Short mmCIF file of C-alpha atoms and ligand atoms in Angstrom, two decimals:
data_model
loop_
_atom_site.label_atom_id
_atom_site.label_comp_id
_atom_site.label_asym_id
_atom_site.label_seq_id
_atom_site.Cartn_x
_atom_site.Cartn_y
_atom_site.Cartn_z
CA MET A 1 81.15 122.60 142.07
CA ASN A 2 77.55 121.46 142.51
CA ASP A 3 77.27 117.75 143.38
CA SER A 4 74.23 117.19 141.21
CA GLN A 5 75.87 118.73 138.17
CA GLU A 6 76.09 116.09 135.48
CA TYR A 7 79.22 117.22 133.67
CA TRP A 8 82.52 118.61 134.87
CA ASN A 9 82.39 121.14 132.04
CA PRO A 10 78.78 121.35 130.80
CA LEU A 11 79.65 123.65 127.92
CA LEU A 12 82.50 121.67 126.38
CA GLU A 13 81.16 118.19 127.06
CA THR A 14 77.90 118.86 125.20
CA LEU A 15 79.24 121.14 122.48
CA PRO A 16 77.64 120.30 119.11
CA ARG A 17 80.06 118.29 117.00
CA GLU A 18 80.56 120.97 114.32
CA LYS A 19 81.62 123.43 117.00
CA LEU A 20 83.84 120.83 118.64
CA ARG A 21 85.58 120.32 115.29
CA VAL A 22 86.13 124.07 114.94
CA LEU A 23 87.61 124.20 118.43
CA GLN A 24 89.88 121.21 117.76
CA LEU A 25 91.16 122.69 114.52
CA LYS A 26 91.87 126.00 116.21
CA LYS A 27 93.76 124.27 119.01
CA PHE A 28 95.61 121.99 116.59
CA ARG A 29 96.87 124.99 114.63
CA ARG A 30 97.97 126.67 117.84
CA ILE A 31 99.95 123.67 119.16
CA PHE A 32 101.44 123.03 115.71
CA GLN A 33 102.66 126.63 115.48
CA TRP A 34 104.01 126.38 119.03
CA ALA A 35 106.00 123.22 118.26
CA TYR A 36 107.20 124.63 114.93
CA ASP A 37 108.48 127.77 116.63
CA HIS A 38 110.01 126.20 119.75
CA SER A 39 111.23 122.68 118.96
CA LYS A 40 114.07 121.84 116.59
CA PHE A 41 112.86 118.26 116.38
CA HIS A 42 109.36 119.19 115.23
CA ARG A 43 110.47 121.96 112.90
CA SER A 44 112.88 119.72 111.02
CA LEU A 45 110.29 116.91 110.85
CA TYR A 46 107.72 119.27 109.31
CA LYS A 47 110.17 121.02 107.01
CA LYS A 48 111.18 117.66 105.58
CA ALA A 49 107.50 116.92 104.91
CA GLY A 50 106.99 120.39 103.39
CA ILE A 51 104.32 121.40 105.91
CA LYS A 52 104.13 124.86 107.42
CA PRO A 53 101.73 126.17 110.08
CA GLU A 54 99.85 128.28 107.54
CA GLY A 55 99.30 125.14 105.44
CA ILE A 56 96.87 123.72 108.00
CA ARG A 57 93.49 125.22 107.17
CA SER A 58 91.09 122.35 107.66
CA ILE A 59 90.86 119.23 109.81
CA GLU A 60 91.62 117.21 106.63
CA ASP A 61 94.99 118.98 106.37
CA VAL A 62 95.89 117.46 109.74
CA GLU A 63 96.11 114.03 108.07
CA HIS A 64 99.19 115.16 106.17
CA VAL A 65 101.15 116.14 109.26
CA PRO A 66 103.87 113.52 109.92
CA LYS A 67 103.29 111.14 112.81
CA VAL A 68 105.62 110.89 115.78
CA GLU A 69 106.62 107.49 117.15
CA LYS A 70 108.02 106.54 120.51
CA ALA A 71 111.30 105.42 118.91
CA MET A 72 111.84 108.96 117.56
CA LEU A 73 111.48 110.43 121.06
CA ARG A 74 113.91 107.85 122.38
CA ARG A 75 116.49 108.79 119.74
CA ILE A 76 116.44 112.53 120.43
CA GLN A 77 117.09 112.00 124.12
CA SER A 78 120.84 111.91 123.42
CA LYS A 79 120.58 115.55 122.27
CA ALA A 80 120.48 118.69 124.42
CA PRO A 81 118.89 119.71 126.65
CA PHE A 82 119.57 116.77 128.94
CA PRO A 83 117.72 114.44 129.41
CA TYR A 84 114.79 115.23 127.10
CA GLY A 85 116.32 116.20 123.77
CA ASP A 86 115.31 118.86 121.29
CA ALA A 87 111.55 118.32 121.26
CA LEU A 88 111.48 120.36 124.48
CA CYS A 89 109.64 123.62 123.79
CA VAL A 90 110.35 125.53 127.00
CA PRO A 91 113.55 126.54 128.81
CA ILE A 92 114.63 123.58 130.94
CA GLU A 93 114.12 125.61 134.14
CA GLU A 94 110.39 125.77 133.42
CA VAL A 95 110.10 121.99 133.67
CA THR A 96 108.63 121.01 137.04
CA GLU A 97 107.63 117.36 136.52
CA PHE A 98 109.67 114.36 135.48
CA ARG A 99 108.01 111.10 134.54
CA GLN A 100 109.04 108.27 132.24
CA THR A 101 107.47 105.44 130.29
CA SER A 102 107.84 101.91 131.63
CA GLY A 103 110.35 100.97 128.96
CA THR A 104 108.97 97.45 128.58
CA ALA A 105 109.70 97.64 124.85
CA GLY A 106 113.11 99.32 125.05
CA GLN A 107 114.76 102.31 126.67
CA PRO A 108 112.23 104.46 128.55
CA VAL A 109 111.10 107.83 127.20
CA TYR A 110 111.58 110.72 129.64
CA GLN A 111 108.60 113.03 129.85
CA PRO A 112 108.90 116.67 130.94
CA ASP A 113 105.95 118.81 131.99
CA THR A 114 105.69 122.41 133.12
CA TRP A 115 103.49 123.38 136.03
CA GLN A 116 100.87 124.51 133.52
CA ASP A 117 101.01 121.08 131.84
CA TRP A 118 100.62 119.44 135.20
CA GLU A 119 97.47 121.46 135.89
CA TRP A 120 96.28 120.49 132.42
CA TRP A 121 96.84 116.79 133.27
CA SER A 122 94.66 117.02 136.35
CA GLU A 123 91.96 119.05 134.55
CA CYS A 124 91.78 116.28 131.89
CA TRP A 125 91.41 113.72 134.67
CA CYS A 126 88.60 115.76 136.28
CA TYR A 127 86.48 115.09 133.18
CA VAL A 128 87.24 111.36 133.62
CA LEU A 129 86.44 111.13 137.31
CA TRP A 130 83.38 113.39 137.31
CA ALA A 131 81.89 111.33 134.44
CA GLN A 132 82.44 108.21 136.57
CA GLY A 133 80.53 109.65 139.49
CA TYR A 134 83.37 110.97 141.71
CA ARG A 135 81.99 113.74 143.93
CA PRO A 136 83.34 115.80 146.85
CA ALA A 137 81.88 113.36 149.41
CA ASP A 138 84.04 110.50 148.09
CA ARG A 139 87.02 109.16 149.99
CA VAL A 140 89.34 107.90 147.26
CA PHE A 141 91.98 105.28 148.02
CA ILE A 142 94.84 105.05 145.54
CA PRO A 143 96.67 101.71 145.80
CA PHE A 144 99.58 102.75 143.63
CA GLY A 145 103.32 102.92 144.33
CA TYR A 146 103.86 106.64 143.64
CA ASN A 147 107.03 106.75 141.61
CA ILE A 148 108.61 107.72 138.29
CA PHE A 149 105.63 106.44 136.27
CA VAL A 150 102.74 108.83 135.73
CA ALA A 151 100.05 106.14 136.26
CA PHE A 152 97.57 107.56 138.81
CA TRP A 153 99.49 110.68 139.87
CA ALA A 154 97.26 113.04 137.87
CA GLY A 155 94.17 111.07 138.92
CA HIS A 156 95.20 111.79 142.50
CA TYR A 157 95.37 115.55 141.88
CA ALA A 158 92.13 115.56 139.88
CA ALA A 159 90.28 113.84 142.74
CA GLU A 160 91.58 116.57 145.06
CA LYS A 161 90.57 119.26 142.58
CA ILE A 162 87.04 117.82 142.47
CA GLY A 163 86.98 118.02 146.24
CA CYS A 164 87.26 114.33 147.13
CA GLU A 165 89.36 113.25 150.08
CA VAL A 166 92.37 111.34 148.77
CA VAL A 167 94.22 108.57 150.60
CA PRO A 168 97.57 107.75 148.97
CA GLY A 169 98.12 103.97 149.24
CA GLY A 170 101.83 104.43 148.44
CA VAL A 171 104.23 101.86 149.81
CA LEU A 172 101.64 99.86 151.75
CA ASP A 173 101.53 96.20 150.76
CA THR A 174 98.33 94.67 149.40
CA LYS A 175 97.09 93.42 152.78
CA HIS A 176 97.57 96.79 154.43
CA ARG A 177 95.90 98.54 151.53
CA VAL A 178 92.81 96.36 151.95
CA LEU A 179 92.82 96.96 155.70
CA LYS A 180 93.15 100.72 155.19
CA ILE A 181 90.19 100.70 152.77
CA GLN A 182 88.20 98.88 155.43
CA GLU A 183 89.37 101.10 158.29
CA LEU A 184 88.54 104.35 156.46
CA ASN A 185 85.39 103.26 154.60
CA ALA A 186 86.98 104.39 151.31
CA THR A 187 84.35 104.75 148.57
CA ALA A 188 86.39 104.74 145.38
CA MET A 189 89.75 103.63 144.03
CA MET A 190 91.94 103.72 140.93
CA SER A 191 94.11 100.84 139.78
CA THR A 192 95.00 98.42 137.01
CA PRO A 193 92.35 95.71 136.45
CA THR A 194 94.91 93.01 137.20
CA TYR A 195 95.80 94.52 140.53
CA VAL A 196 92.22 95.07 141.75
CA LEU A 197 91.45 91.43 140.98
CA GLY A 198 94.56 90.41 142.92
CA MET A 199 93.56 92.66 145.82
CA ALA A 200 90.18 90.92 145.99
CA ASP A 201 91.95 87.53 146.19
CA THR A 202 94.23 88.78 148.96
CA ALA A 203 91.27 90.20 150.90
CA ARG A 204 89.42 86.88 150.78
CA ASN A 205 92.23 84.36 151.09
CA LYS A 206 94.66 86.11 153.40
CA LEU A 207 92.43 88.37 155.47
CA GLY A 208 89.05 86.66 155.39
CA ILE A 209 87.50 89.91 154.22
CA GLU A 210 84.81 89.79 151.55
CA PRO A 211 85.71 92.78 149.30
CA ALA A 212 82.07 93.25 148.25
CA CYS A 213 81.29 94.03 151.92
CA LEU A 214 83.66 97.00 151.91
CA LYS A 215 82.35 100.46 151.00
CA ILE A 216 84.08 100.81 147.60
CA SER A 217 81.35 101.79 145.11
CA LYS A 218 83.39 102.70 142.05
CA ILE A 219 86.74 101.69 140.62
CA THR A 220 88.59 103.44 137.82
CA CYS A 221 90.76 101.05 135.88
CA ALA A 222 93.62 101.99 133.60
CA GLY A 223 96.93 100.67 132.30
CA GLU A 224 95.43 97.60 130.61
CA PRO A 225 92.29 96.97 128.52
CA GLY A 226 90.51 94.88 131.22
CA ALA A 227 87.69 97.21 132.31
CA SER A 228 86.33 97.25 128.75
CA ILE A 229 86.46 93.46 128.42
CA PRO A 230 82.96 92.41 129.54
CA SER A 231 83.92 89.27 131.48
CA THR A 232 86.82 90.97 133.27
CA LYS A 233 84.63 93.95 134.13
CA ARG A 234 81.99 91.56 135.52
CA ARG A 235 84.53 89.71 137.66
CA ILE A 236 85.84 92.91 139.21
CA GLU A 237 82.35 94.34 139.72
CA GLN A 238 81.17 91.14 141.41
CA ALA A 239 84.27 90.83 143.56
CA TRP A 240 84.05 94.40 144.86
CA GLY A 241 80.31 95.02 144.62
CA ALA A 242 81.25 98.20 142.76
CA LYS A 243 80.91 99.84 139.36
CA VAL A 244 84.06 99.51 137.27
CA TYR A 245 85.00 102.12 134.68
CA ASP A 246 87.68 102.15 132.04
CA HIS A 247 90.17 104.90 131.34
CA ALA A 248 92.90 104.91 128.68
CA GLY A 249 95.80 107.34 128.81
CA ALA A 250 99.52 107.39 128.14
CA THR A 251 102.61 109.14 129.48
CA GLU A 252 103.44 110.80 126.16
CA ILE A 253 99.81 111.73 125.45
CA GLY A 254 97.75 112.42 128.58
CA ALA A 255 94.35 111.35 129.94
CA TRP A 256 92.69 111.09 126.55
CA SER A 257 89.65 108.89 127.17
CA PHE A 258 87.15 107.62 129.68
CA GLU A 259 84.13 105.42 130.14
CA CYS A 260 81.16 107.35 131.56
CA ALA A 261 78.70 106.21 134.24
CA GLU A 262 76.29 104.93 131.56
CA GLN A 263 78.79 102.13 130.78
CA PRO A 264 77.82 102.16 127.10
CA GLY A 265 80.36 99.48 126.11
CA ALA A 266 82.63 102.19 124.73
CA ILE A 267 85.00 104.91 125.92
CA HIS A 268 84.60 108.62 125.15
CA VAL A 269 87.51 110.50 123.66
CA ASN A 270 88.25 113.50 125.88
CA GLU A 271 87.75 115.71 122.84
CA ALA A 272 88.03 119.04 124.58
CA PHE A 273 91.75 118.31 124.94
CA PHE A 274 92.61 115.63 122.40
CA LEU A 275 92.21 114.92 118.72
CA VAL A 276 92.01 111.21 117.97
CA GLU A 277 92.31 109.83 114.45
CA ILE A 278 92.03 106.14 113.52
CA GLU A 279 94.37 104.93 110.81
CA ASP A 280 93.96 101.84 108.66
CA ILE A 281 96.98 99.68 109.50
CA GLU A 282 97.37 98.41 105.97
CA THR A 283 96.69 101.49 103.85
CA GLY A 284 97.64 104.26 106.29
CA LYS A 285 94.39 106.09 105.36
CA ILE A 286 92.31 107.74 108.07
CA ILE A 287 89.09 105.87 108.93
CA HIS A 288 86.16 108.20 109.61
CA GLU A 289 83.28 105.74 109.76
CA PRO A 290 82.34 103.30 112.54
CA GLY A 291 82.97 99.56 112.37
CA ARG A 292 86.54 99.41 111.04
CA GLN A 293 89.50 98.78 113.30
CA GLY A 294 92.69 100.77 113.07
CA LYS A 295 95.52 102.36 114.97
CA LEU A 296 94.87 105.43 117.11
CA ILE A 297 96.86 108.55 116.22
CA ILE A 298 96.48 111.07 119.03
CA THR A 299 97.23 114.76 119.46
CA ALA A 300 97.26 116.45 122.85
CA LEU A 301 95.92 119.87 121.89
CA ASP A 302 97.22 121.86 124.87
CA ARG A 303 100.38 120.19 126.16
CA GLN A 304 103.34 122.53 125.95
CA ALA A 305 106.68 121.33 127.34
CA MET A 306 106.97 118.38 124.98
CA PRO A 307 104.10 118.56 122.50
CA CYS A 308 102.34 115.39 121.45
CA ILE A 309 101.27 115.94 117.87
CA ARG A 310 99.90 113.01 115.88
CA PHE A 311 101.50 110.49 118.19
CA ASP A 312 101.32 106.89 117.03
CA SER A 313 99.79 105.30 120.13
CA LYS A 314 99.88 101.75 118.68
CA ASP A 315 96.52 101.20 120.38
CA ILE A 316 93.87 99.50 118.27
CA GLY A 317 90.23 100.59 118.27
CA GLU A 318 87.20 101.54 116.16
CA TRP A 319 84.54 104.27 116.24
CA THR A 320 81.02 103.61 117.50
CA SER A 321 78.01 104.86 115.57
CA ALA A 322 75.46 105.52 118.31
CA PRO A 323 75.64 108.60 120.53
CA CYS A 324 75.95 107.98 124.27
CA PRO A 325 72.87 108.19 126.52
CA CYS A 326 74.92 110.43 128.87
CA GLY A 327 74.47 113.32 126.42
CA ARG A 328 78.17 114.03 125.92
CA SER A 329 78.99 114.90 122.33
CA PHE A 330 82.50 113.38 122.63
CA ARG A 331 82.93 110.52 120.16
CA MET A 332 83.43 106.99 121.42
CA ILE A 333 85.73 104.02 120.79
CA LYS A 334 83.74 100.80 120.74
CA GLY A 335 84.72 98.26 123.39
CA GLY A 336 87.67 100.44 124.45
CA ILE A 337 91.20 99.62 123.34
CA ILE A 338 91.20 96.06 122.07
CA GLY A 339 94.96 95.69 122.05
CA ARG A 340 98.30 97.01 120.91
CA ALA A 341 99.36 96.94 117.28
CA ASP A 342 102.44 94.96 118.43
CA ASP A 343 100.38 92.28 120.19
CA ILE A 344 97.77 91.77 117.54
CA THR A 345 99.44 89.27 115.30
CA LYS A 346 98.39 86.83 112.68
CA VAL A 347 98.38 83.25 113.88
CA LYS A 348 97.64 80.59 111.28
CA GLY A 349 96.61 83.47 109.04
CA VAL A 350 93.93 84.70 111.49
CA LEU A 351 94.15 87.99 113.39
CA LEU A 352 94.45 87.24 117.10
CA ALA A 353 93.76 89.86 119.79
CA PRO A 354 94.81 88.70 123.28
CA THR A 355 91.83 90.64 124.72
CA ALA A 356 89.48 88.19 122.95
CA ILE A 357 91.12 85.30 124.82
CA GLU A 358 90.84 87.17 128.11
CA GLU A 359 87.14 87.74 127.46
CA VAL A 360 86.64 83.96 127.06
CA VAL A 361 88.80 82.81 129.99
CA ARG A 362 87.13 85.16 132.44
CA SER A 363 83.63 84.33 131.21
CA ILE A 364 83.99 80.78 132.59
CA ASN A 365 83.30 80.23 136.27
CA GLY A 366 85.77 77.76 137.70
CA LEU A 367 88.80 79.26 135.95
CA GLY A 368 91.13 81.62 137.82
CA ASN A 369 91.75 85.21 136.70
CA GLU A 370 95.27 84.57 135.44
CA TYR A 371 96.19 83.09 132.09
CA LYS A 372 99.15 83.02 129.73
CA ILE A 373 99.28 82.79 125.96
CA VAL A 374 102.35 81.45 124.16
CA VAL A 375 102.56 81.36 120.39
CA ASP A 376 105.36 79.37 118.76
CA ARG A 377 106.04 77.44 115.60
CA VAL A 378 106.34 73.69 115.22
CA GLY A 379 107.71 72.90 111.78
CA HIS A 380 105.70 75.20 109.55
CA MET A 381 102.68 75.34 111.83
CA ASP A 382 101.82 78.01 114.38
CA ARG A 383 100.87 76.65 117.75
CA ILE A 384 99.00 78.54 120.48
CA THR A 385 99.31 77.33 124.03
CA LEU A 386 96.88 78.77 126.54
CA LYS A 387 97.68 78.24 130.20
CA VAL A 388 94.87 78.69 132.69
CA GLU A 389 94.32 78.01 136.37
CA LEU A 390 91.65 75.80 137.86
CA ALA A 391 89.90 77.45 140.80
CA PRO A 392 90.16 75.38 144.03
CA GLU A 393 86.40 74.70 144.07
CA ALA A 394 86.42 73.46 140.46
CA GLN A 395 88.98 70.62 140.68
CA GLU A 396 86.35 67.98 139.82
CA GLN A 397 85.07 69.80 136.74
CA ARG A 398 88.26 69.95 134.71
CA GLN A 399 86.93 67.92 131.77
CA LEU A 400 83.76 69.99 131.56
CA LEU A 401 85.65 73.29 131.75
CA GLU A 402 88.12 72.16 129.11
CA THR A 403 85.33 71.44 126.63
CA LYS A 404 83.60 74.72 127.44
CA LEU A 405 86.84 76.69 127.04
CA LYS A 406 87.72 75.03 123.71
CA ASP A 407 84.25 75.69 122.30
CA ARG A 408 84.08 79.31 123.34
CA LEU A 409 87.60 80.02 122.13
CA ARG A 410 86.81 78.58 118.72
CA VAL A 411 83.63 80.64 118.39
CA LYS A 412 85.29 83.85 119.57
CA THR A 413 88.67 83.61 117.79
CA ASN A 414 88.35 80.95 115.08
CA LEU A 415 91.49 79.23 116.32
CA ARG A 416 92.50 75.99 118.06
CA TYR A 417 94.56 75.94 121.23
CA ASP A 418 96.68 73.55 123.24
CA LEU A 419 95.28 73.95 126.71
CA GLU A 420 97.29 73.60 129.90
CA PHE A 421 95.61 73.52 133.28
CA HIS A 422 97.73 74.77 136.15
CA GLN A 423 97.22 74.67 139.86
CA TYR A 424 95.51 77.73 141.26
CA GLY A 425 98.02 80.44 142.23
CA THR A 426 100.93 79.13 140.13
CA LEU A 427 100.80 81.40 137.06
CA PRO A 428 102.60 84.76 137.43
CA ARG A 429 100.76 87.61 139.20
CA TYR A 430 101.30 91.19 138.09
CA GLN A 431 100.82 94.60 139.72
CA VAL A 432 101.31 96.77 136.66
CA LYS A 433 101.44 96.10 132.95
CA ALA A 434 100.69 92.39 132.94
CA LYS A 435 102.66 90.48 130.31
CA ARG A 436 100.47 87.52 129.42
CA PHE A 437 101.21 87.21 125.71
CA THR A 438 104.47 85.78 124.37
CA ASP A 439 105.21 85.32 120.70
CA LEU A 440 108.20 82.99 120.39
CA ARG A 441 108.01 83.04 116.59
CA LYS A 442 109.78 86.40 116.61
CA ARG A 443 112.94 84.63 117.82
CA HIS A 444 113.17 82.51 114.68
ZN1 LIG B 501 78.67 108.71 127.88
#
């Protein structure tokens, strides 16, 4: 691979949209037929809906194919073959990879992949990393506890496939990870936004190392929306003196999106491998035009062991209108994933996305990176409590910061908050999947 080459796959990444659509339809029909022929779960789902492989002739027909939800995958796990259930499309002995979802919202979903799927995972990630400027000369540090979660595993293999040198940060603690980055002059890393912010704090406060003085020049963030939230992106970029790029993926789906080096305020859909549809949450109709938010329904067009066909990702996003200056023809989601359908709730009749609150908190100098949102009900009224931390150097400015925070929150979200200021370092810190939003109304 030539270093100066702009795209990982120049042909597919710049394919005219009509041709891309033709390719996606062809692949959709192929994976649908595959699932219909090899999985009891899918066949019975489609038979019930009266849809056969030959019934899918256009991309519009895809909209009639039933969606699959996480809960359905959880339910079939009690069936044979153990432990995946009857959505498995290959003989169990062909499965080479086991991963599982985090299970934060219930029992985890087990995810099987064949060796071919695993190569597919890393190929998808190559598009992501190449677009973010990873090249063979990079030394990539991965501060991730390699385990049963897929997280950055495929990113690791993709970096190797590109030709980078990969340093697995594995079981090292945060201090030792920072020291290793320093010792080896690592140039890139992959992590959750929450964790890279925490690493920067550890470097400064516990080691006296200024992270911006290290050699890290690019950071790929995933697992949470942060890298697409402008103020969070800015904080990480300033802390590390590096470019920060977003990536959204999921265990059941794959590496389906990425922000490119142009940082256009949007993420590309990895359309060579995935079909993304946006569904109106209220009407269930597919949204084709830019500017309207909905739920992302995603199909992995080439994944074989356990196909992912019209999977309800519960992620919320909207299409952009403008093409990207990078020249890729892959469509983009504006501002990345703005939240999960489960987290975006109505408070006092207004739609509240926790990412909007994060954008405000992290746009104010003098407030720490951590925050917590608690929604509850007092009598018949919803109440939102926002807990923030005062940075050590800002102790004197509390009144000023409180006014600023209240004003910006009202402008951004149209809601009033009870503010609580906490001592720096006292709110919970997270390594993966931060849980900063609690809705106590659901208990009533
Ligand atoms: Zn682009």
